[in-house]
């Protein structure tokens, strides 16, 4: 998918200087066409320089691997407390959540649930999650015909884990996926897609407000512990619905994206599936390679807390900077053959799960869900045969598939 470096006349790019001499990039990275196939655009953006000015959004952007990691690591200069989304309304609503906080406040909020997400705690969940993966794959293998890997695997697996983990009651579970999709779509720049998602996000907010008020979270769950923290005075009870959204959306939709992308990639690359079957210990690097190549959450933003520089270009205090995780993960300055799927790649420094203090808190759970399914499939399926068109989702922030039809060829 890589393209040649652009000439100064390439559409949507400019060698001319924007603010503070920073190159301008005129393509709207959030348009339907751009999100359907963003990677050639990311290449053009990286080739312009370490930081560019997005004229459509009137903000800056970093897309090279080293610069993205540097921005994410410097959480005192590039802050999250003014919101990480791409419109003022959502940034205002999410203030004071783990996602949109800094320093001691962020540490305090994250610590409330951190013990549920540590490697030690997740070891206790492993047997249950592996059993659910086994049951899911066993049921699929008992029937013949085509499987849609999105609805029947990528959605089914996290839906068997995440609602229980978060403590969501049964009466809402049939709505959770569409709520999660909408909750991230409204984080993009103002658009028709975002406007269409607003009613669903209102439904979600109203449901969670009632859930908190009525104390209906499932006992023993993360949500139940959040309410216990509110009862102790560790967090205001009125903040709990927003914090539950903070935990809920990314934990579900991004895991669905990763698992759907994994099946899609292995179906298109049978040599890599054979490698995994021959060496099951590659399942960890395979997970990293999937989310490097098809990064589930393509971008968040930060705001500069003081005047600073990126690659010699000055950025003023108060500048919003789009941090393009998906671009960094295909940066040819870091990766050889960046657009190729190679599960033997040394890829642990990808930024698909963030980096620094705001690294994804739920990454261990997502990794466990995806690798459990892949391990179980590799044990019993010799080939994942493409059985129809793989269709991607058009979404402001999430890269994923709407449909991945495959035929599972059993041993």
Short mmCIF file of C-alpha atoms in Angstrom, two decimals:
data_model
loop_
_atom_site.label_atom_id
_atom_site.label_comp_id
_atom_site.label_asym_id
_atom_site.label_seq_id
_atom_site.Cartn_x
_atom_site.Cartn_y
_atom_site.Cartn_z
CA UNK A 1 0.00 0.00 0.00
CA UNK A 2 2.96 2.37 0.20
CA UNK A 3 3.24 5.12 -2.34
CA UNK A 4 6.22 7.01 -3.66
CA UNK A 5 7.19 10.18 -1.79
CA UNK A 6 5.03 13.05 -2.99
CA UNK A 7 6.14 15.88 -5.17
CA UNK A 8 5.30 19.41 -4.04
CA UNK A 9 2.30 19.32 -6.38
CA UNK A 10 0.74 16.16 -4.91
CA UNK A 11 -2.98 16.78 -4.23
CA UNK A 12 -3.64 17.75 -0.65
CA UNK A 13 0.01 18.26 0.27
CA UNK A 14 2.12 21.35 0.18
CA UNK A 15 5.76 22.21 0.53
CA UNK A 16 4.58 25.73 1.39
CA UNK A 17 4.78 26.77 4.98
CA UNK A 18 1.79 26.95 7.27
CA UNK A 19 1.88 28.33 10.84
CA UNK A 20 5.45 28.75 12.13
CA UNK A 21 6.88 27.40 8.86
CA UNK A 22 5.28 23.96 9.37
CA UNK A 23 4.30 22.11 6.14
CA UNK A 24 0.60 22.05 5.32
CA UNK A 25 -1.45 18.91 4.66
CA UNK A 26 -4.73 19.68 2.95
CA UNK A 27 -6.44 16.27 2.83
CA UNK A 28 -9.19 15.66 5.38
CA UNK A 29 -7.95 12.53 7.17
CA UNK A 30 -11.43 11.96 8.61
CA UNK A 31 -13.41 11.91 5.35
CA UNK A 32 -15.11 8.69 4.26
CA UNK A 33 -12.57 8.18 1.49
CA UNK A 34 -9.58 8.78 3.75
CA UNK A 35 -10.65 6.47 6.57
CA UNK A 36 -11.42 3.71 4.06
CA UNK A 37 -7.76 3.64 2.92
CA UNK A 38 -5.66 5.96 5.08
CA UNK A 39 -2.22 4.43 4.63
CA UNK A 40 -1.08 6.16 1.40
CA UNK A 41 -2.15 9.45 2.97
CA UNK A 42 -0.16 8.74 6.12
CA UNK A 43 2.90 8.07 3.95
CA UNK A 44 2.50 11.43 2.25
CA UNK A 45 2.03 13.14 5.60
CA UNK A 46 5.17 11.54 7.07
CA UNK A 47 7.20 12.55 4.04
CA UNK A 48 6.29 16.21 4.56
CA UNK A 49 8.06 16.36 7.91
CA UNK A 50 8.01 15.47 11.60
CA UNK A 51 4.99 17.70 12.20
CA UNK A 52 2.42 19.05 9.75
CA UNK A 53 -0.51 21.42 9.88
CA UNK A 54 -3.87 19.77 9.07
CA UNK A 55 -5.68 22.55 7.25
CA UNK A 56 -9.05 20.78 7.37
CA UNK A 57 -8.98 20.50 11.17
CA UNK A 58 -6.81 23.57 11.87
CA UNK A 59 -4.52 21.59 14.12
CA UNK A 60 -1.12 19.96 13.97
CA UNK A 61 -0.31 16.28 13.50
CA UNK A 62 2.62 13.94 14.10
CA UNK A 63 2.83 10.72 12.13
CA UNK A 64 6.40 9.44 12.39
CA UNK A 65 7.12 6.66 14.87
CA UNK A 66 9.84 8.35 16.93
CA UNK A 67 7.95 11.63 17.15
CA UNK A 68 4.71 9.93 18.18
CA UNK A 69 6.48 8.02 20.94
CA UNK A 70 8.21 11.20 22.10
CA UNK A 71 4.91 13.12 22.28
CA UNK A 72 3.20 10.30 24.19
CA UNK A 73 6.12 10.01 26.60
CA UNK A 74 6.14 13.74 27.43
CA UNK A 75 2.81 13.95 29.25
CA UNK A 76 3.81 17.21 30.98
CA UNK A 77 4.16 19.08 27.69
CA UNK A 78 1.52 17.25 25.61
CA UNK A 79 -1.41 16.99 27.98
CA UNK A 80 -4.68 15.07 27.90
CA UNK A 81 -6.66 17.09 30.44
CA UNK A 82 -8.17 19.33 27.76
CA UNK A 83 -9.50 16.26 25.99
CA UNK A 84 -8.07 13.81 23.48
CA UNK A 85 -10.89 13.91 20.94
CA UNK A 86 -11.30 16.15 17.89
CA UNK A 87 -14.23 18.38 18.84
CA UNK A 88 -14.80 20.74 21.75
CA UNK A 89 -18.14 19.26 22.80
CA UNK A 90 -16.84 15.75 23.48
CA UNK A 91 -13.65 17.08 25.01
CA UNK A 92 -15.76 19.04 27.47
CA UNK A 93 -17.95 16.04 28.34
CA UNK A 94 -14.97 13.75 28.95
CA UNK A 95 -13.03 16.08 31.26
CA UNK A 96 -12.06 14.35 34.48
CA UNK A 97 -12.01 10.83 33.10
CA UNK A 98 -8.91 8.63 32.97
CA UNK A 99 -8.63 9.32 29.26
CA UNK A 100 -8.83 13.09 29.69
CA UNK A 101 -6.81 13.84 32.82
CA UNK A 102 -3.19 14.41 33.76
CA UNK A 103 -0.74 14.01 36.58
CA UNK A 104 -1.98 13.12 40.04
CA UNK A 105 -5.64 13.15 38.99
CA UNK A 106 -4.97 10.64 36.22
CA UNK A 107 -2.95 8.42 38.55
CA UNK A 108 -5.67 8.50 41.19
CA UNK A 109 -8.47 7.63 38.78
CA UNK A 110 -6.48 4.89 37.09
CA UNK A 111 -5.52 3.33 40.42
CA UNK A 112 -9.18 2.78 41.32
CA UNK A 113 -9.39 -0.08 38.83
CA UNK A 114 -5.73 -0.78 38.09
CA UNK A 115 -5.61 -3.82 40.36
CA UNK A 116 -8.26 -5.53 38.21
CA UNK A 117 -6.08 -5.19 35.12
CA UNK A 118 -2.63 -6.17 36.39
CA UNK A 119 -0.92 -9.25 34.92
CA UNK A 120 -1.39 -11.03 38.24
CA UNK A 121 -5.11 -10.30 38.33
CA UNK A 122 -5.54 -11.34 34.71
CA UNK A 123 -3.83 -14.66 35.39
CA UNK A 124 -6.85 -15.47 37.50
CA UNK A 125 -9.09 -14.65 34.52
CA UNK A 126 -7.06 -16.69 32.04
CA UNK A 127 -8.74 -20.07 32.56
CA UNK A 128 -12.21 -18.55 32.20
CA UNK A 129 -11.32 -16.60 29.05
CA UNK A 130 -9.58 -19.57 27.45
CA UNK A 131 -12.63 -21.72 28.20
CA UNK A 132 -14.86 -19.17 26.46
CA UNK A 133 -12.56 -19.12 23.43
CA UNK A 134 -12.60 -22.91 23.33
CA UNK A 135 -16.40 -23.03 23.50
CA UNK A 136 -16.72 -20.40 20.77
CA UNK A 137 -14.38 -22.15 18.32
CA UNK A 138 -15.75 -25.62 19.12
CA UNK A 139 -19.28 -24.45 18.28
CA UNK A 140 -18.14 -22.96 14.97
CA UNK A 141 -16.29 -26.12 13.99
CA UNK A 142 -19.34 -28.30 14.62
CA UNK A 143 -21.07 -26.79 11.60
CA UNK A 144 -20.16 -26.50 7.96
CA UNK A 145 -20.35 -23.42 5.82
CA UNK A 146 -19.11 -19.86 5.82
CA UNK A 147 -18.47 -17.98 9.07
CA UNK A 148 -18.51 -14.20 9.33
CA UNK A 149 -15.44 -13.66 11.46
CA UNK A 150 -16.66 -10.24 12.57
CA UNK A 151 -20.06 -11.10 14.01
CA UNK A 152 -19.37 -14.73 14.93
CA UNK A 153 -15.82 -14.42 16.30
CA UNK A 154 -14.58 -10.83 16.69
CA UNK A 155 -17.78 -9.60 18.32
CA UNK A 156 -18.77 -12.82 20.03
CA UNK A 157 -15.55 -13.27 22.01
CA UNK A 158 -15.32 -9.86 23.75
CA UNK A 159 -19.09 -9.88 24.25
CA UNK A 160 -18.63 -13.05 26.28
CA UNK A 161 -15.99 -11.35 28.45
CA UNK A 162 -16.25 -7.54 28.59
CA UNK A 163 -19.86 -7.07 29.80
CA UNK A 164 -19.28 -9.40 32.75
CA UNK A 165 -15.93 -7.78 33.51
CA UNK A 166 -17.48 -4.30 33.49
CA UNK A 167 -20.63 -5.40 35.31
CA UNK A 168 -23.19 -4.48 32.64
CA UNK A 169 -26.65 -6.00 33.30
CA UNK A 170 -28.26 -8.39 30.82
CA UNK A 171 -30.95 -5.90 29.77
CA UNK A 172 -28.49 -3.70 27.86
CA UNK A 173 -26.14 -6.20 26.27
CA UNK A 174 -27.87 -6.29 22.90
CA UNK A 175 -27.10 -2.54 22.57
CA UNK A 176 -23.49 -2.48 23.73
CA UNK A 177 -21.73 -2.81 20.38
CA UNK A 178 -23.69 -0.06 18.66
CA UNK A 179 -23.25 2.16 21.71
CA UNK A 180 -19.49 1.52 21.72
CA UNK A 181 -19.19 2.32 18.00
CA UNK A 182 -21.18 5.53 18.40
CA UNK A 183 -19.31 6.58 21.53
CA UNK A 184 -16.02 6.70 19.63
CA UNK A 185 -17.46 8.08 16.36
CA UNK A 186 -18.61 11.26 18.13
CA UNK A 187 -15.00 11.83 19.17
CA UNK A 188 -13.99 12.72 15.63
CA UNK A 189 -14.24 16.16 14.03
CA UNK A 190 -17.83 17.38 13.44
CA UNK A 191 -19.34 15.33 10.61
CA UNK A 192 -22.55 13.72 9.37
CA UNK A 193 -21.36 10.40 10.79
CA UNK A 194 -20.78 11.99 14.18
CA UNK A 195 -24.15 13.72 14.14
CA UNK A 196 -25.89 10.43 13.32
CA UNK A 197 -24.15 8.80 16.29
CA UNK A 198 -25.25 11.42 18.83
CA UNK A 199 -28.67 9.86 19.67
CA UNK A 200 -26.99 6.56 20.50
CA UNK A 201 -24.47 8.26 22.77
CA UNK A 202 -27.32 10.02 24.58
CA UNK A 203 -28.99 6.65 25.10
CA UNK A 204 -25.75 5.26 26.52
CA UNK A 205 -25.24 8.22 28.85
CA UNK A 206 -28.82 8.02 30.11
CA UNK A 207 -28.58 4.27 30.65
CA UNK A 208 -25.34 4.54 32.62
CA UNK A 209 -26.67 7.42 34.71
CA UNK A 210 -29.66 5.25 35.70
CA UNK A 211 -27.39 2.25 36.27
CA UNK A 212 -25.28 4.25 38.70
CA UNK A 213 -28.26 5.82 40.43
CA UNK A 214 -29.95 2.43 40.88
CA UNK A 215 -26.71 0.61 41.80
CA UNK A 216 -27.41 -2.17 39.28
CA UNK A 217 -23.84 -3.09 38.33
CA UNK A 218 -23.06 -6.79 38.64
CA UNK A 219 -21.44 -7.59 42.03
CA UNK A 220 -17.72 -8.35 41.84
CA UNK A 221 -17.26 -6.42 38.59
CA UNK A 222 -15.13 -3.40 37.71
CA UNK A 223 -18.26 -1.24 37.62
CA UNK A 224 -19.31 -2.47 41.07
CA UNK A 225 -15.87 -1.52 42.43
CA UNK A 226 -16.15 1.92 40.85
CA UNK A 227 -19.39 2.52 42.75
CA UNK A 228 -17.75 1.26 45.95
CA UNK A 229 -14.99 3.82 45.36
CA UNK A 230 -17.66 6.52 45.05
CA UNK A 231 -19.23 5.36 48.30
CA UNK A 232 -15.83 5.71 50.00
CA UNK A 233 -15.48 9.24 48.65
CA UNK A 234 -12.60 8.35 46.33
CA UNK A 235 -14.46 9.69 43.30
CA UNK A 236 -17.63 11.83 42.99
CA UNK A 237 -20.64 9.65 42.24
CA UNK A 238 -21.72 12.03 39.47
CA UNK A 239 -18.43 11.24 37.72
CA UNK A 240 -19.14 7.50 37.61
CA UNK A 241 -21.21 7.39 34.38
CA UNK A 242 -18.43 9.18 32.45
CA UNK A 243 -15.81 6.89 33.97
CA UNK A 244 -17.83 3.84 32.94
CA UNK A 245 -17.95 5.18 29.37
CA UNK A 246 -14.20 5.69 29.67
CA UNK A 247 -13.75 1.98 30.44
CA UNK A 248 -16.49 0.62 28.21
CA UNK A 249 -16.04 1.97 24.68
CA UNK A 250 -12.34 1.24 24.08
CA UNK A 251 -12.43 -2.11 25.90
CA UNK A 252 -15.07 -3.47 23.55
CA UNK A 253 -14.77 -1.87 20.12
CA UNK A 254 -10.97 -1.93 19.87
CA UNK A 255 -10.82 -5.61 20.83
CA UNK A 256 -13.43 -6.39 18.18
CA UNK A 257 -11.28 -4.48 15.69
CA UNK A 258 -8.11 -6.37 16.62
CA UNK A 259 -9.70 -9.81 16.44
CA UNK A 260 -11.50 -9.09 13.17
CA UNK A 261 -8.29 -7.75 11.65
CA UNK A 262 -6.38 -10.82 12.83
CA UNK A 263 -8.75 -13.22 11.04
CA UNK A 264 -8.79 -11.02 7.92
CA UNK A 265 -4.99 -10.86 7.76
CA UNK A 266 -4.44 -14.57 8.37
CA UNK A 267 -7.04 -15.43 5.74
CA UNK A 268 -5.14 -13.30 3.20
CA UNK A 269 -1.75 -14.64 4.30
CA UNK A 270 -1.94 -18.44 4.63
CA UNK A 271 1.85 -18.64 4.98
CA UNK A 272 1.62 -16.68 8.23
CA UNK A 273 -1.16 -18.97 9.47
CA UNK A 274 1.06 -21.97 8.79
CA UNK A 275 3.85 -20.27 10.76
CA UNK A 276 1.55 -19.73 13.74
CA UNK A 277 0.32 -23.33 13.65
CA UNK A 278 3.89 -24.60 13.54
CA UNK A 279 5.06 -22.26 16.32
CA UNK A 280 2.20 -21.42 18.72
CA UNK A 281 4.60 -19.34 20.82
CA UNK A 282 4.39 -16.71 18.05
CA UNK A 283 0.85 -15.83 19.12
CA UNK A 284 2.12 -12.87 21.19
CA UNK A 285 4.18 -11.33 18.38
CA UNK A 286 1.27 -12.12 16.02
CA UNK A 287 -1.06 -10.02 18.18
CA UNK A 288 1.48 -7.18 18.11
CA UNK A 289 1.84 -7.45 14.35
CA UNK A 290 -1.92 -7.39 13.75
CA UNK A 291 -2.42 -4.21 15.76
CA UNK A 292 0.72 -2.63 14.31
CA UNK A 293 -0.48 -3.19 10.75
CA UNK A 294 -4.19 -2.50 11.35
CA UNK A 295 -4.08 -0.26 14.42
CA UNK A 296 -7.54 -0.39 16.04
CA UNK A 297 -7.59 3.21 17.29
CA UNK A 298 -6.03 5.34 14.60
CA UNK A 299 -5.57 8.61 16.50
CA UNK A 300 -6.14 10.67 19.62
CA UNK A 301 -4.95 14.23 20.26
CA UNK A 302 -3.00 16.19 22.86
CA UNK A 303 -2.69 19.90 23.72
CA UNK A 304 0.61 21.66 24.33
CA UNK A 305 0.88 22.95 27.90
CA UNK A 306 3.74 25.29 26.95
CA UNK A 307 5.66 26.47 23.91
CA UNK A 308 7.60 23.53 22.54
CA UNK A 309 9.26 22.09 19.45
CA UNK A 310 8.85 18.99 17.32
CA UNK A 311 11.65 18.27 14.87
CA UNK A 312 12.86 21.87 15.06
CA UNK A 313 9.40 23.33 14.39
CA UNK A 314 7.98 25.58 17.10
CA UNK A 315 4.49 24.88 18.45
CA UNK A 316 2.83 27.47 20.69
CA UNK A 317 1.19 26.78 24.02
CA UNK A 318 -2.42 25.65 23.55
CA UNK A 319 -1.89 23.96 20.16
CA UNK A 320 -3.87 20.77 19.57
CA UNK A 321 -1.81 17.96 18.06
CA UNK A 322 -3.27 14.85 16.40
CA UNK A 323 -1.16 11.84 17.39
CA UNK A 324 -1.45 9.38 14.50
CA UNK A 325 -0.83 5.94 16.03
CA UNK A 326 -1.75 4.15 12.80
CA UNK A 327 0.71 6.21 10.78
CA UNK A 328 3.55 5.68 13.25
CA UNK A 329 3.01 1.94 13.10
CA UNK A 330 3.73 1.90 9.35
CA UNK A 331 6.61 4.36 9.39
CA UNK A 332 9.31 3.17 6.99
CA UNK A 333 11.85 5.04 9.15
CA UNK A 334 11.24 2.45 11.86
CA UNK A 335 10.02 -0.68 10.08
CA UNK A 336 11.46 -2.66 7.18
CA UNK A 337 8.66 -3.61 4.76
CA UNK A 338 6.16 -1.69 6.95
CA UNK A 339 3.08 -2.66 4.91
CA UNK A 340 3.79 -6.40 5.07
CA UNK A 341 2.26 -8.81 7.60
CA UNK A 342 5.09 -10.70 9.32
CA UNK A 343 4.42 -12.36 12.67
CA UNK A 344 8.14 -12.98 13.22
CA UNK A 345 8.84 -9.23 13.21
CA UNK A 346 10.45 -7.57 16.25
CA UNK A 347 7.53 -5.26 16.89
CA UNK A 348 7.12 -4.68 20.62
CA UNK A 349 7.66 -0.92 20.31
CA UNK A 350 4.52 -0.30 18.25
CA UNK A 351 2.18 2.41 19.55
CA UNK A 352 -1.15 0.71 18.86
CA UNK A 353 -1.76 0.57 22.62
CA UNK A 354 -0.39 4.02 23.28
CA UNK A 355 2.81 4.70 25.19
CA UNK A 356 3.74 6.25 28.52
CA UNK A 357 1.36 6.95 31.38
CA UNK A 358 -1.67 6.89 29.08
CA UNK A 359 -0.86 3.48 27.63
CA UNK A 360 -4.02 1.39 27.30
CA UNK A 361 -5.02 0.18 30.79
CA UNK A 362 -6.98 -2.74 29.37
CA UNK A 363 -4.34 -4.00 26.96
CA UNK A 364 -3.67 -7.16 28.96
CA UNK A 365 -7.32 -8.18 28.81
CA UNK A 366 -7.53 -7.48 25.06
CA UNK A 367 -4.34 -9.43 24.42
CA UNK A 368 -5.66 -12.38 26.41
CA UNK A 369 -8.97 -12.44 24.52
CA UNK A 370 -7.39 -12.25 21.05
CA UNK A 371 -4.55 -14.69 21.69
CA UNK A 372 -6.91 -17.22 23.29
CA UNK A 373 -9.05 -17.31 20.15
CA UNK A 374 -6.07 -17.46 17.78
CA UNK A 375 -4.44 -20.23 19.81
CA UNK A 376 -7.63 -22.31 19.79
CA UNK A 377 -8.18 -21.77 16.05
CA UNK A 378 -4.57 -22.63 15.21
CA UNK A 379 -4.92 -25.90 17.10
CA UNK A 380 -7.80 -27.13 14.94
CA UNK A 381 -8.01 -25.12 11.70
CA UNK A 382 -5.46 -25.79 8.98
CA UNK A 383 -6.69 -23.01 6.74
CA UNK A 384 -8.78 -19.83 6.97
CA UNK A 385 -10.15 -19.59 3.43
CA UNK A 386 -11.52 -16.22 2.26
CA UNK A 387 -15.16 -16.76 1.33
CA UNK A 388 -16.29 -13.34 0.17
CA UNK A 389 -15.46 -9.65 0.24
CA UNK A 390 -13.76 -8.29 3.35
CA UNK A 391 -15.51 -4.98 4.07
CA UNK A 392 -13.98 -2.32 6.32
CA UNK A 393 -15.90 0.00 8.63
CA UNK A 394 -16.04 3.72 7.88
CA UNK A 395 -15.37 5.34 11.26
CA UNK A 396 -13.61 8.49 12.43
CA UNK A 397 -11.31 6.85 14.96
CA UNK A 398 -11.55 3.06 14.74
CA UNK A 399 -10.07 0.85 12.02
CA UNK A 400 -12.00 -2.38 11.70
CA UNK A 401 -14.05 -4.69 9.53
CA UNK A 402 -17.79 -4.82 8.98
CA UNK A 403 -17.59 -8.33 7.50
CA UNK A 404 -14.89 -10.98 7.03
CA UNK A 405 -16.41 -14.14 5.50
CA UNK A 406 -14.18 -17.19 5.93
CA UNK A 407 -14.47 -20.95 5.66
CA UNK A 408 -12.76 -22.87 8.46
CA UNK A 409 -10.98 -25.95 7.15
CA UNK A 410 -10.60 -28.37 10.06
CA UNK A 411 -7.66 -30.73 10.50
#
